[in-house]
Each structure stands twice: as C-alpha cells, then as structure tokens.
Coordinates of C-alpha atoms (C1' of nucleotides) in Angstrom, one line a residue:
Chain K
M179 CA 0.0 0.1 0.1
T180 CA 2.7 2.4 1.0
Q181 CA 6.0 2.3 -0.7
R182 CA 9.3 2.5 1.5
R183 CA 11.8 5.4 0.5
A184 CA 15.3 5.9 1.7
P185 CA 15.1 8.0 4.9
Q186 CA 16.3 11.5 4.5
G187 CA 16.9 11.1 0.4
D188 CA 15.7 13.5 -2.3
P189 CA 12.1 12.7 -3.4
P190 CA 12.3 11.6 -7.1
G191 CA 12.3 14.3 -9.7
V192 CA 13.6 16.9 -7.2
T193 CA 17.2 17.6 -7.5
S194 CA 19.0 18.9 -4.7
G195 CA 22.5 20.3 -5.4
G196 CA 24.5 17.1 -5.0
A197 CA 25.9 17.8 -1.7
P198 CA 23.7 16.5 1.2
P199 CA 22.3 19.7 3.0
D200 CA 23.2 20.4 6.5
P201 CA 20.3 19.6 8.8
T202 CA 21.5 22.0 11.4
A203 CA 19.6 25.4 10.9
T204 CA 21.4 27.7 8.6
P205 CA 21.3 31.5 9.5
G206 CA 18.4 33.1 8.3
D207 CA 16.6 29.9 7.9
K208 CA 13.5 30.7 10.0
G209 CA 11.9 27.1 9.3
L210 CA 8.4 26.6 8.7
P211 CA 5.7 29.0 9.9
E212 CA 4.4 28.1 13.1
A213 CA 0.9 27.7 12.2
T214 CA 1.8 25.5 9.2
L215 CA 3.8 23.4 11.6
A216 CA 0.9 22.9 13.7
R217 CA -1.2 21.5 10.9
L218 CA 1.3 19.1 9.6
P219 CA 0.4 16.6 12.0
V220 CA -3.3 16.7 11.0
Y221 CA -2.7 16.3 7.2
L222 CA -0.4 13.5 8.1
R223 CA -3.2 11.7 10.2
A224 CA -5.8 12.5 7.2
L225 CA -3.6 11.0 4.8
A226 CA -3.1 8.1 6.7
A227 CA -6.6 7.4 7.0
L228 CA -7.2 8.2 3.5
A229 CA -4.4 5.6 2.6
D230 CA -6.0 3.0 4.7
A231 CA -9.3 3.6 2.7
G232 CA -7.8 2.6 -0.4
T233 CA -7.2 6.4 -1.8
T234 CA -4.0 6.8 -3.6
T235 CA -4.7 10.5 -5.1
C236 CA -6.3 13.4 -3.5
S237 CA -7.0 17.0 -4.3
S238 CA -6.2 19.9 -1.8
E239 CA -10.0 20.4 -1.2
A240 CA -10.5 16.7 -0.2
L241 CA -7.2 16.7 2.3
A242 CA -8.8 19.9 3.8
T243 CA -12.1 18.6 4.3
A244 CA -10.2 15.2 5.8
S245 CA -8.4 17.6 7.9
G246 CA -10.9 19.9 8.9
V247 CA -9.4 23.1 7.4
T248 CA -10.0 25.0 4.1
G249 CA -8.5 24.2 0.7
A250 CA -6.5 27.4 0.6
K251 CA -4.8 26.8 3.9
V252 CA -3.6 23.3 2.7
R253 CA -2.5 24.6 -0.6
K254 CA -0.6 27.3 1.2
D255 CA 0.7 25.2 3.9
L256 CA 2.0 22.5 1.5
S257 CA 3.5 25.2 -0.6
H258 CA 6.1 25.8 1.9
L259 CA 7.3 22.3 2.0
G260 CA 7.8 22.2 -2.2
S261 CA 5.8 21.4 -5.1
Y262 CA 4.7 17.9 -4.3
G263 CA 1.4 18.0 -6.3
T264 CA 0.1 17.9 -10.0
R265 CA -1.8 20.7 -11.2
G266 CA -5.2 19.4 -12.7
V267 CA -4.4 16.1 -10.6
G268 CA -4.0 16.5 -7.0
Y269 CA -1.7 15.1 -4.6
D270 CA 0.0 11.4 -4.3
V271 CA -1.3 10.2 -0.9
S272 CA 1.5 8.0 0.2
Y273 CA 4.0 10.3 -1.6
L274 CA 3.1 13.4 0.3
R275 CA 2.7 11.4 3.4
Y276 CA 6.3 10.7 3.2
Q277 CA 7.4 14.3 2.2
I278 CA 5.4 15.7 5.3
A279 CA 6.8 13.0 7.6
R280 CA 10.3 13.8 6.5
E281 CA 10.0 17.5 6.9
I282 CA 8.7 17.0 10.2
G283 CA 11.4 14.6 11.0
L284 CA 9.1 11.3 11.6
T285 CA 11.6 9.4 9.2
Q286 CA 14.1 8.9 12.1
D287 CA 13.1 7.4 15.6
W288 CA 13.3 9.6 18.9
A289 CA 13.8 8.1 22.2
V290 CA 11.3 9.4 24.7
V291 CA 11.4 9.2 28.6
V292 CA 8.3 9.8 30.5
V293 CA 8.6 11.2 33.9
G294 CA 5.7 11.0 36.5
I295 CA 3.8 8.1 36.3
G296 CA 0.5 9.0 37.9
N297 CA -2.8 8.8 35.9
L298 CA -1.9 10.6 33.1
G299 CA 1.9 9.3 32.8
H300 CA 0.1 5.9 32.8
A301 CA -1.9 6.6 30.1
L302 CA 0.9 8.4 27.9
A303 CA 3.0 5.1 28.5
N304 CA 0.1 3.1 27.0
Y305 CA -0.5 5.4 24.3
S306 CA 0.1 3.7 20.8
G307 CA -0.2 7.0 18.8
F308 CA 3.6 7.7 20.1
R309 CA 5.1 4.7 19.1
S310 CA 3.3 4.6 15.4
R311 CA 4.9 8.3 14.6
G312 CA 8.5 7.1 15.5
F313 CA 8.2 7.8 19.2
D314 CA 10.1 5.2 21.1
V315 CA 9.4 5.4 24.9
V316 CA 12.5 4.1 26.2
A317 CA 12.0 4.7 30.2
L318 CA 9.1 5.5 32.6
L319 CA 10.9 7.2 35.5
D320 CA 9.1 8.2 38.8
A321 CA 10.5 9.5 42.1
D322 CA 8.1 7.6 44.3
H323 CA 9.6 3.9 45.0
E324 CA 6.2 2.6 45.7
R325 CA 5.6 2.7 41.6
H326 CA 9.0 1.0 40.6
G327 CA 8.8 -2.2 39.2
E328 CA 5.2 -1.7 38.0
E329 CA 5.1 -2.7 34.4
I330 CA 3.3 -0.6 31.8
G331 CA 3.2 -1.4 28.0
G332 CA 6.0 -3.6 28.4
L333 CA 8.0 -1.0 30.6
R334 CA 9.1 -1.1 34.3
V335 CA 8.6 2.1 36.2
R336 CA 12.0 3.1 37.3
P337 CA 13.8 5.1 40.0
F338 CA 13.9 9.0 38.6
D339 CA 17.6 8.5 39.4
D340 CA 18.0 6.2 36.6
L341 CA 17.5 9.5 34.3
E342 CA 21.4 10.3 33.7
G343 CA 22.1 6.5 32.7
V344 CA 19.0 6.4 30.4
V345 CA 19.6 9.5 28.5
A346 CA 23.3 8.7 28.3
E347 CA 22.8 5.1 27.0
K348 CA 19.4 5.6 24.8
G349 CA 20.5 9.0 23.2
V350 CA 17.2 10.5 24.8
T351 CA 16.6 14.3 23.5
I352 CA 12.7 14.4 24.2
A353 CA 10.9 13.9 27.7
V354 CA 7.5 14.1 28.8
I355 CA 6.8 15.8 32.3
A356 CA 3.7 14.0 33.8
T357 CA 4.5 15.0 37.4
P358 CA 2.6 17.0 40.0
A359 CA 3.1 21.0 39.3
A360 CA 5.2 21.2 42.3
A361 CA 8.0 18.7 41.1
A362 CA 8.1 20.1 37.3
Q363 CA 10.7 22.5 37.5
Q364 CA 13.1 20.3 39.6
V365 CA 12.3 17.7 36.9
A366 CA 13.2 20.0 33.9
D367 CA 16.5 21.3 35.7
R368 CA 17.5 17.7 35.8
L369 CA 16.6 16.7 32.7
V370 CA 18.3 19.5 30.9
A371 CA 21.3 18.9 32.7
A372 CA 21.0 15.4 31.8
G373 CA 20.9 16.5 27.8
V374 CA 17.3 16.7 27.2
T375 CA 16.6 19.7 24.5
S376 CA 13.0 19.4 24.2
I377 CA 10.2 18.9 26.8
L378 CA 6.6 18.2 26.6
N379 CA 5.0 19.6 29.9
F380 CA 1.9 18.0 31.1
A381 CA 2.3 19.2 34.6
P382 CA 0.2 22.4 35.5
A383 CA 3.3 24.4 35.7
V384 CA 5.2 27.2 33.8
I385 CA 9.0 25.9 33.8
A386 CA 11.8 27.8 32.9
V387 CA 14.6 26.3 30.5
P388 CA 17.9 27.6 29.1
D389 CA 18.1 29.0 25.4
G390 CA 18.1 26.1 22.9
V391 CA 15.7 23.9 24.8
D392 CA 12.0 23.8 23.7
V393 CA 9.2 23.3 25.9
R394 CA 5.6 22.8 24.8
K395 CA 3.1 22.8 27.4
V396 CA -0.4 20.7 27.2
D397 CA -3.0 22.1 29.8
L398 CA -5.9 19.5 30.0
S399 CA -8.1 22.0 32.0
T400 CA -7.4 25.1 29.3
E401 CA -9.2 23.7 26.5
L402 CA -12.1 22.8 28.9
Q403 CA -12.1 26.6 30.0
I404 CA -12.1 27.8 26.5
L405 CA -15.0 25.8 25.7
A406 CA -16.9 27.3 28.8
Y407 CA -16.2 30.7 27.9
H408 CA -17.9 30.1 24.3
E409 CA -20.8 28.1 26.3
Q410 CA -21.3 31.0 28.5
R411 CA -22.0 33.2 25.4
K412 CA -24.5 31.0 23.8
A413 CA -26.6 30.5 26.9
P414 CA -28.3 32.6 29.4
S415 CA -27.0 31.4 32.7
P416 CA -27.4 27.6 32.7
R417 CA -26.5 26.6 36.3
A418 CA -26.3 28.2 39.5
G419 CA -23.2 30.5 40.7
R420 CA -20.4 29.4 42.5
G421 CA -17.8 31.4 44.4
V422 CA -13.9 31.3 43.0
G423 CA -10.5 30.9 44.9
T424 CA -11.8 29.0 48.2
G425 CA -8.4 29.5 49.4
S426 CA -5.4 26.9 48.9
R427 CA -6.6 24.1 47.0
G428 CA -3.2 22.1 47.2
E429 CA -1.0 20.8 44.4
E430 CA -2.3 19.4 41.5
S431 CA -1.1 16.4 39.6
A432 CA -0.7 16.3 36.0
Chain C
M249 CA -6.8 34.9 51.7
T250 CA -9.5 35.0 49.0
Q251 CA -12.8 36.9 49.3
R252 CA -15.9 35.6 47.6
R253 CA -17.8 38.0 45.6
A254 CA -21.4 37.4 44.8
P255 CA -21.1 35.2 41.4
Q256 CA -22.0 37.4 38.4
G257 CA -22.0 40.7 40.3
D258 CA -20.5 43.8 39.6
P259 CA -16.9 44.2 40.8
P260 CA -17.0 47.1 43.2
G261 CA -16.2 50.6 41.9
V262 CA -17.3 49.2 38.6
T263 CA -20.8 50.7 37.7
S264 CA -23.1 49.0 35.2
G265 CA -26.3 50.7 33.7
G266 CA -28.2 49.1 36.5
A267 CA -30.0 46.6 34.5
P268 CA -28.2 43.0 34.3
P269 CA -26.6 42.7 31.1
D270 CA -27.9 40.2 28.4
P271 CA -25.3 37.1 28.5
T272 CA -26.3 36.2 25.3
A273 CA -23.7 37.6 22.4
T274 CA -25.1 40.7 20.9
P275 CA -25.1 41.0 17.3
G276 CA -21.6 42.6 16.3
D277 CA -20.1 41.8 19.9
K278 CA -17.2 39.6 18.7
G279 CA -16.2 38.5 22.3
L280 CA -12.5 38.3 23.4
P281 CA -9.8 37.5 20.7
E282 CA -9.1 34.2 20.3
A283 CA -5.3 34.4 21.5
T284 CA -6.3 36.6 24.6
L285 CA -9.1 33.9 25.6
A286 CA -6.2 31.1 25.4
R287 CA -4.1 33.0 27.8
L288 CA -6.4 33.9 30.3
P289 CA -6.6 30.2 32.0
V290 CA -2.6 30.6 32.3
Y291 CA -3.0 33.9 34.3
L292 CA -5.6 32.4 36.6
R293 CA -3.2 29.6 37.5
A294 CA -0.3 32.3 37.7
L295 CA -2.7 34.4 40.3
A296 CA -3.7 31.4 42.3
A297 CA -0.2 30.5 42.6
L298 CA 0.8 34.3 43.8
A299 CA -2.4 34.2 46.1
D300 CA -1.1 30.8 47.6
A301 CA 2.4 32.4 48.2
G302 CA 0.7 35.1 49.8
T303 CA 1.1 38.1 47.5
T304 CA -1.8 40.5 47.1
T305 CA -0.7 42.7 44.5
C306 CA 1.1 42.3 41.3
S307 CA 2.2 44.2 38.5
S308 CA 1.9 43.4 34.9
E309 CA 5.8 42.2 34.7
A310 CA 5.2 40.0 37.6
L311 CA 2.3 38.2 36.2
A312 CA 3.8 38.2 32.8
T313 CA 7.0 36.1 34.6
A314 CA 5.0 33.8 36.7
S315 CA 2.8 32.9 33.3
G316 CA 5.8 32.9 30.8
V317 CA 4.6 35.6 28.8
T318 CA 5.8 39.3 28.2
G319 CA 4.5 42.2 30.3
A320 CA 3.1 44.0 27.0
K321 CA 1.0 40.8 26.3
V322 CA -0.4 40.7 29.8
R323 CA -1.7 44.4 29.7
K324 CA -2.9 44.3 26.4
D325 CA -4.8 41.2 27.1
L326 CA -6.1 42.5 30.3
S327 CA -7.2 45.6 28.6
H328 CA -9.8 43.5 26.8
L329 CA -11.4 42.8 29.9
G330 CA -11.7 46.4 31.6
S331 CA -9.6 48.6 33.9
Y332 CA -9.0 46.2 37.0
G333 CA -5.7 47.5 37.6
T334 CA -4.0 50.5 39.5
R335 CA -1.6 52.8 37.6
G336 CA 1.8 53.0 39.6
V337 CA 0.6 50.0 41.7
G338 CA -0.5 46.8 40.0
Y339 CA -3.2 44.5 40.1
D340 CA -5.1 43.2 43.2
V341 CA -4.3 39.7 43.1
S342 CA -7.6 38.1 44.1
Y343 CA -9.7 40.9 42.5
L344 CA -8.1 40.5 39.0
R345 CA -8.5 36.3 39.8
Y346 CA -12.2 36.9 40.2
Q347 CA -12.4 39.1 37.2
I348 CA -10.6 36.7 35.1
A349 CA -12.8 33.8 36.6
R350 CA -16.1 35.6 35.6
E351 CA -15.2 36.6 32.3
I352 CA -14.3 32.7 31.1
G353 CA -17.2 31.8 33.0
L354 CA -15.8 30.1 35.7
T355 CA -18.2 31.3 38.6
Q356 CA -20.7 29.0 37.5
D357 CA -20.4 25.1 37.5
W358 CA -20.4 23.1 34.2
A359 CA -21.8 19.8 34.3
V360 CA -19.4 17.5 32.1
V361 CA -19.5 13.9 30.7
V362 CA -16.6 12.0 29.8
V363 CA -17.2 9.3 27.2
G364 CA -14.8 6.6 26.6
I365 CA -13.1 5.5 29.9
G366 CA -9.8 3.8 28.6
N367 CA -6.2 4.8 29.9
L368 CA -7.0 8.5 29.0
G369 CA -10.6 8.7 30.2
H370 CA -9.3 7.1 33.1
A371 CA -6.7 9.7 33.7
L372 CA -9.2 12.5 32.8
A373 CA -11.9 11.1 35.2
N374 CA -9.5 11.4 38.2
Y375 CA -8.1 15.0 37.0
S376 CA -8.5 17.1 39.9
G377 CA -7.8 20.3 37.7
F378 CA -11.5 19.8 36.4
R379 CA -13.4 20.0 39.5
S380 CA -11.3 22.8 40.9
R381 CA -12.3 24.7 38.1
G382 CA -16.2 24.4 38.1
F383 CA -16.2 21.4 35.8
D384 CA -18.3 18.8 37.7
V385 CA -17.8 15.7 35.9
V386 CA -21.4 13.9 36.6
A387 CA -20.9 10.9 34.4
L388 CA -18.5 8.4 33.0
L389 CA -19.8 6.5 30.1
D390 CA -18.5 3.8 27.9
A391 CA -20.0 1.5 25.1
D392 CA -18.1 -1.8 26.7
H393 CA -20.1 -3.2 29.4
E394 CA -17.0 -5.0 30.9
R395 CA -16.1 -1.3 31.9
H396 CA -19.6 -0.7 33.5
G397 CA -19.7 -0.7 37.2
E398 CA -16.0 0.2 37.7
E399 CA -15.7 3.1 40.1
I400 CA -13.1 5.9 39.4
G401 CA -12.8 9.2 41.5
G402 CA -16.3 8.5 43.0
L403 CA -18.4 7.6 39.8
R404 CA -19.3 4.4 38.4
V405 CA -18.4 3.5 34.8
R406 CA -22.2 3.6 33.1
P407 CA -23.5 2.4 29.8
F408 CA -23.3 5.0 26.6
D409 CA -27.0 4.5 26.6
D410 CA -27.4 6.5 29.5
L411 CA -26.3 9.7 27.9
E412 CA -29.4 11.3 27.0
G413 CA -30.9 10.6 30.7
V414 CA -28.0 11.9 32.2
V415 CA -27.7 15.3 30.0
A416 CA -31.4 15.9 30.7
E417 CA -31.0 15.2 34.4
K418 CA -27.8 16.8 35.1
G419 CA -28.2 19.7 32.5
V420 CA -24.9 18.7 30.9
T421 CA -23.7 21.1 27.8
I422 CA -20.1 20.1 27.8
A423 CA -18.7 16.4 27.0
V424 CA -15.1 15.0 26.9
I425 CA -14.6 12.3 24.0
A426 CA -11.7 9.8 24.7
T427 CA -12.9 6.8 22.7
P428 CA -11.0 5.3 19.9
A429 CA -10.9 7.3 16.8
A430 CA -13.4 4.9 14.8
A431 CA -16.1 5.8 17.6
A432 CA -15.7 9.5 17.6
Q433 CA -18.1 10.8 15.0
Q434 CA -20.9 8.2 16.0
V435 CA -20.4 9.6 19.8
A436 CA -20.3 13.1 18.6
D437 CA -23.4 12.4 16.7
R438 CA -25.3 11.4 19.7
L439 CA -24.0 14.1 22.1
V440 CA -25.2 16.7 19.9
A441 CA -28.4 15.0 19.6
A442 CA -28.6 14.9 23.4
G443 CA -28.2 18.6 23.4
V444 CA -24.6 19.0 24.2
T445 CA -23.3 21.9 22.6
S446 CA -19.6 22.1 23.6
I447 CA -17.0 18.9 22.8
L448 CA -13.4 18.6 23.8
N449 CA -12.2 16.0 21.8
F450 CA -9.3 13.9 22.5
A451 CA -9.9 10.8 20.1
P452 CA -7.3 11.3 17.1
A453 CA -10.1 12.1 14.4
V454 CA -11.5 15.1 13.1
I455 CA -15.4 14.9 13.9
A456 CA -17.8 17.2 12.1
V457 CA -20.8 19.1 14.1
P458 CA -23.4 21.2 13.2
D459 CA -23.3 25.2 13.3
G460 CA -23.4 26.4 17.1
V461 CA -21.5 23.4 18.4
D462 CA -18.3 24.2 19.3
V463 CA -15.2 21.4 19.0
R464 CA -11.6 21.6 20.6
K465 CA -9.2 18.9 19.7
V466 CA -6.2 17.9 21.6
D467 CA -3.7 15.5 20.1
L468 CA -1.0 14.2 22.3
S469 CA 1.0 13.2 19.5
T470 CA 0.7 16.4 17.7
E471 CA 2.7 18.4 20.3
L472 CA 5.5 15.6 20.3
Q473 CA 5.5 15.7 16.7
I474 CA 6.3 19.7 16.8
L475 CA 9.1 19.2 19.2
A476 CA 10.5 16.6 16.8
Y477 CA 10.5 19.1 13.9
H478 CA 12.5 21.6 16.1
E479 CA 14.8 18.8 17.5
Q480 CA 15.6 17.7 14.0
R481 CA 16.8 21.3 13.1
K482 CA 18.9 21.5 16.2
A483 CA 21.1 18.1 15.9
P484 CA 22.8 16.5 12.7
S485 CA 20.7 13.2 12.4
P486 CA 20.6 11.6 16.2
R487 CA 19.5 8.3 15.3
A488 CA 19.2 5.8 12.3
G489 CA 16.4 6.1 9.9
R490 CA 13.1 4.2 9.8
G491 CA 10.5 3.7 7.1
V492 CA 7.2 5.6 7.3
G493 CA 3.7 4.3 6.3
T494 CA 4.1 0.6 7.2
G495 CA 1.0 0.0 5.9
S496 CA -2.5 -0.5 8.2
R497 CA -1.6 0.4 11.7
G498 CA -5.2 -0.3 13.0
E499 CA -7.3 2.1 14.9
E500 CA -6.0 4.0 17.8
S501 CA -7.5 4.7 21.0
A502 CA -7.2 8.1 22.5
Chain J
dT1230 C1' -8.3 21.1 -26.5
dA1231 C1' -11.3 21.7 -22.3
dG1232 C1' -11.3 20.8 -17.5
dA1233 C1' -9.4 20.4 -13.4
dT1234 C1' -6.2 21.7 -10.1
dT1235 C1' -2.1 23.4 -8.1
dG1236 C1' 1.3 26.9 -6.3
dT1237 C1' 1.6 31.6 -6.0
dT1238 C1' 0.2 36.7 -5.5
dA1239 C1' -1.8 40.3 -3.3
dA1240 C1' -5.4 42.2 -0.2
dT1241 C1' -7.2 41.3 4.5
dC1242 C1' -7.2 40.4 9.0
dG1243 C1' -5.6 39.3 13.8
dA1244 C1' -1.7 39.3 17.0
dT1245 C1' 2.7 41.0 18.7
dT1246 C1' 5.4 44.6 20.1
dA1247 C1' 7.0 48.8 21.4
dA1248 C1' 6.5 53.3 23.2
dC1249 C1' 4.5 56.6 25.9
dA1250 C1' 0.7 59.7 27.8
dA1251 C1' -2.1 59.2 31.8
dT1252 C1' -2.3 58.9 36.5
dC1253 C1' -1.8 56.6 41.0
Chain S
dT1004 C1' 6.4 65.9 43.9
dA1005 C1' 9.1 61.8 42.1
dG1006 C1' 8.8 57.1 40.8
dA1007 C1' 6.0 53.3 39.1
dT1008 C1' 3.1 51.1 36.4
dT1009 C1' -1.5 50.9 33.7
dG1010 C1' -3.9 51.1 29.6
dT1011 C1' -3.9 53.0 25.0
dT1012 C1' -2.0 54.0 20.5
dA1013 C1' 0.6 53.2 16.4
dA1014 C1' 3.9 50.3 13.7
dT1015 C1' 5.1 45.7 12.7
dC1016 C1' 4.5 41.0 11.9
dG1017 C1' 2.5 36.8 10.5
dA1018 C1' -1.6 34.2 9.2
dT1019 C1' -5.8 33.8 6.7
dT1020 C1' -8.2 34.6 2.6
dA1021 C1' -9.5 35.0 -1.9
dA1022 C1' -8.4 35.1 -6.6
dC1023 C1' -6.1 33.2 -11.0
dA1024 C1' -2.3 32.6 -14.1
dA1025 C1' 0.3 28.2 -14.7
dT1026 C1' 0.2 23.7 -16.1
dC1027 C1' -1.2 18.7 -16.1

DNA sequence: TAGATTGTTAATCGATTAACAATC
DNA sequence: TAGATTGTTAATCGATTAACAATC
C-alpha cells in the first residue's frame, strides 16, 4: 500500500545540489511558519486515513475536508514544503505523506522518557499513537519507589535517578513531564542537565529552561475553560453560581 | 486569603447601567480575541499560585513572569476585560483573579460527561484540575459493558446509552470524548442530538458537528511531532532512519 | 483541446510589540 | 513631587483568505 523510500533521501524528480543539505538550521533559515507546522500532523493523520481507505490520490480540497481546514490553507501550507502536487490532478497520498513525515522529522526514531507515572503518565505510557509515529518510549521514571517495578506497556517503572544513565545510553533528546506541578521545575532542571533539549510539559506549571531547549505545554483544563467561555456566551446562565478562589486547593497532579 | 464575591455581580467600583447585561452575545459583539482567551487560564493559574504564596498585589511584569509571557501581552490582554489595575501600583491578585474567572465563565459550575473510559478517560476522570475550576464531571460513559460498574474518582462507569438521561437530568452542555478514533463521530452525533453544545475531543479523529456546537481537539502526539521538528533542526541526525507508512496500523485509542 | 487543480500573489485580518501619555 | 505602572496607540509582523495564472 505504501512504498518505503530511503530516509532523508531526495524525492524522485526533485534535484538538490548534490551535496547533502546540512540538517542544522542555517542562519537566516526561519523554518516553517508555526501555524503551518501545527497543521502538518493533522494532514499526516488524514492522509493515513485516506491511505487506509485505499485512496491513492487526493486534491487539496479533499485533504482539507478530511483535516477540518480550508483548501486554501492546505495549498498554502504545502507550498512551504515544496511542489509535491500535480496541477489538474492533486497529490499522491503516500508520496505526500512521506514528504510531510520527512519534513517534520518522523522518518527517524526519537527516544523519549516519560517522567511521573501517575494517572496521566500511565495513559501516556500506554498511548500507541507515540510509537506509531516514531516516538520510542524508552523509560518510565518516577520518584516514588512505591511505583517502581510496575510494568506498563512492556516497560518497568524505574527510579528517577536512573535518568542520566538512560539519557546517555539511549540517546534521549525528548522528555515528557507528567508530574505534579510542584515537581515540574526540578524535573526540568535535571532533564536539561542530563542533555534533554525538548520537553513536553503536562504538569500544570510554567517551567523555565535555558535557550536552546524547547518546551511545549499541554493543559487539559485550559481547553475546557475555552469551551466554557464560548458556552457562557451561547446560553443565558445554565447553572447556579459558585464562589471562586476558595483558598488553597493544594498541589495538582498532571 | 481570597474573598468571595457574589457570582455574576458587578465588581466594586465598576458601575453598570443598572439592568443586568444580557449574557447572550449581542450581534456585532465579537467577544475576546482567541489569542487572549487562550492565555486567560494561564493567568488564572499564575494568580492562584501568587495568592497561595501570600502575594496580594502584582504588576503586569510580575504576572507575565509567572505566566511565561511578556508584560506587554499581559497588559494588552487584560485591557480587553476592562480596567482592573491601578496605575503606579499594579493589580489586586484576588480581584483580578475573580474578574478573569467571571469573564471565562468559571463563576458557575459546568456539568461534564466523559465518554470513553480507556487509559486516557481514566486519567481525565481522576483529574482534580477539572473540579477545582468549576467543571463537575457528572458521568463516565463507555459502550463496553466490561467496564461498567468500575468506580473512578467516586463515579461508576455507566453504559453509553445512559447519555440522554444524564444530559437531561444534570443539564450537561459540555462533553469530553476519549474513545478510539473509529467511534468518535458516532459519539459526537449522539452527544449533539442529546443537547451537548461543546465538545473536547481527545480522539485522534476530526469530527463534524453542526453550527452552534464548539469542538476543541487535543492531540497528544501532535505536540510531540512539533517538538521533533525543532529537534531535527538542532541536531545532525541523532538516530538511524526508519520507514514511514508501514501499511495499516489499525485504529488508535485516545 | 477543455476541464481540473496546483502554487503563487496580493489583500485582508488579527496578533504582537514597543513606546508613552495618563495617572496613581 | 518623583517614581512606578497601567491602559492605549501606532507600527510591525505573521496568518488567513480569495483570486487566478500556470499547467497537467
């Protein structure tokens, strides 16, 4: 169904200078627009679904519908990657899929550690969507020794102090923090010191990191709050009022 | 530490016309800019932390630091809500906190159902950050009868067919979907038919809903993919390549 | 050739940033 | 009064949208 192509290779029909391009960002190279980058994973998912349904070619409008965006956006986004379509025809599903994956960096494996194996960490450790996209969860770490030894998705939960060893041994560059808020900054400091340069933070806390380290934050309750705002504007006061800020509510766990 | 104020009431010192404002959006009222709205929950969290630390007043710069944004952004964002600061002094932490909560709609309770109690649904059902912000999880629904009866966070898992009854009885307007991708659209259709008008979708699928229904999507692997892109641009090829699109990978669970 | 669809251009829109007058 | 800080204004930047020439 989907052909394999050589990772990092030039696409057929697209010539590069001959010398392999330096993957390190060249000065003045701004990379993809953030808004475009954020939609590429969505296109990738939609293309996978189209491929699974046996579709081999699709137009920008078809991909847009499957992705929940507009055709103009799809064309503009894809134009940042190169010219991978055919006028009058559309895009080859598996070819475009490969090009997007390569652009994002999913044609290589990324070793990932998950720190904090509570409810959410447990779910993340079991999430199949990571592995299928080239994210290889190589260790589950938790400071609480009561959790050590538990097996989740084929991995045992290990002491947080194993961090440095795991990072060095497995070449880990990406970490997921799913600890309580109070622990997040300390964990981040240790991760950075160990050599991690990208952090996905599920802990409900802002963490500070040095330049050169990327942090992205996912907040489960933020999205619900945004929905509440719009909901409030739709309906006239659905439920009785309540107070806010009832003093200390203790630390939250991610 | 934090005073309670009458929900929906006017803040002291700010006069309204006397007649209560119609909470329904008036024509031409565009509401808050989306970018501002997305940051309000972050400010709320930072203000809660400041209040817990005993801070009663803070400047826009202090709030910015605690929120991980710039002072200019804070001032611009807050200016959309009204004039709640004092020049030369700053903002009263608990007063600003109340005003933001009221603006978002967190001074009232919102009944929420969670559909799909797998790994992620389990974590969401246990997440304390929902309740503390006025989101009242009133039912956990799952189509799989093997899961029925399990108790999570004080609630039993119930049949999905209980949906309509729960929505009517509890006045549910917001739902969380944490089912496998294949079930998401069907679940969304049932939710909408039952009267739900806001959906937070954790299933890795795009769902279509009628006008007037809001959907927000959280994709755990999208964020990791965005990190991978930036990581790829930092380092020269950390790990060996792999193929992409290894044929059908089956349906994923949220 | 005629119809379809891409990739690009230009116009519009919204978000960010910097600066500073207003004012506590 | 002098110092501090807000709230607003104007400039800049990036994202979206619509239109269409290029071209399969």
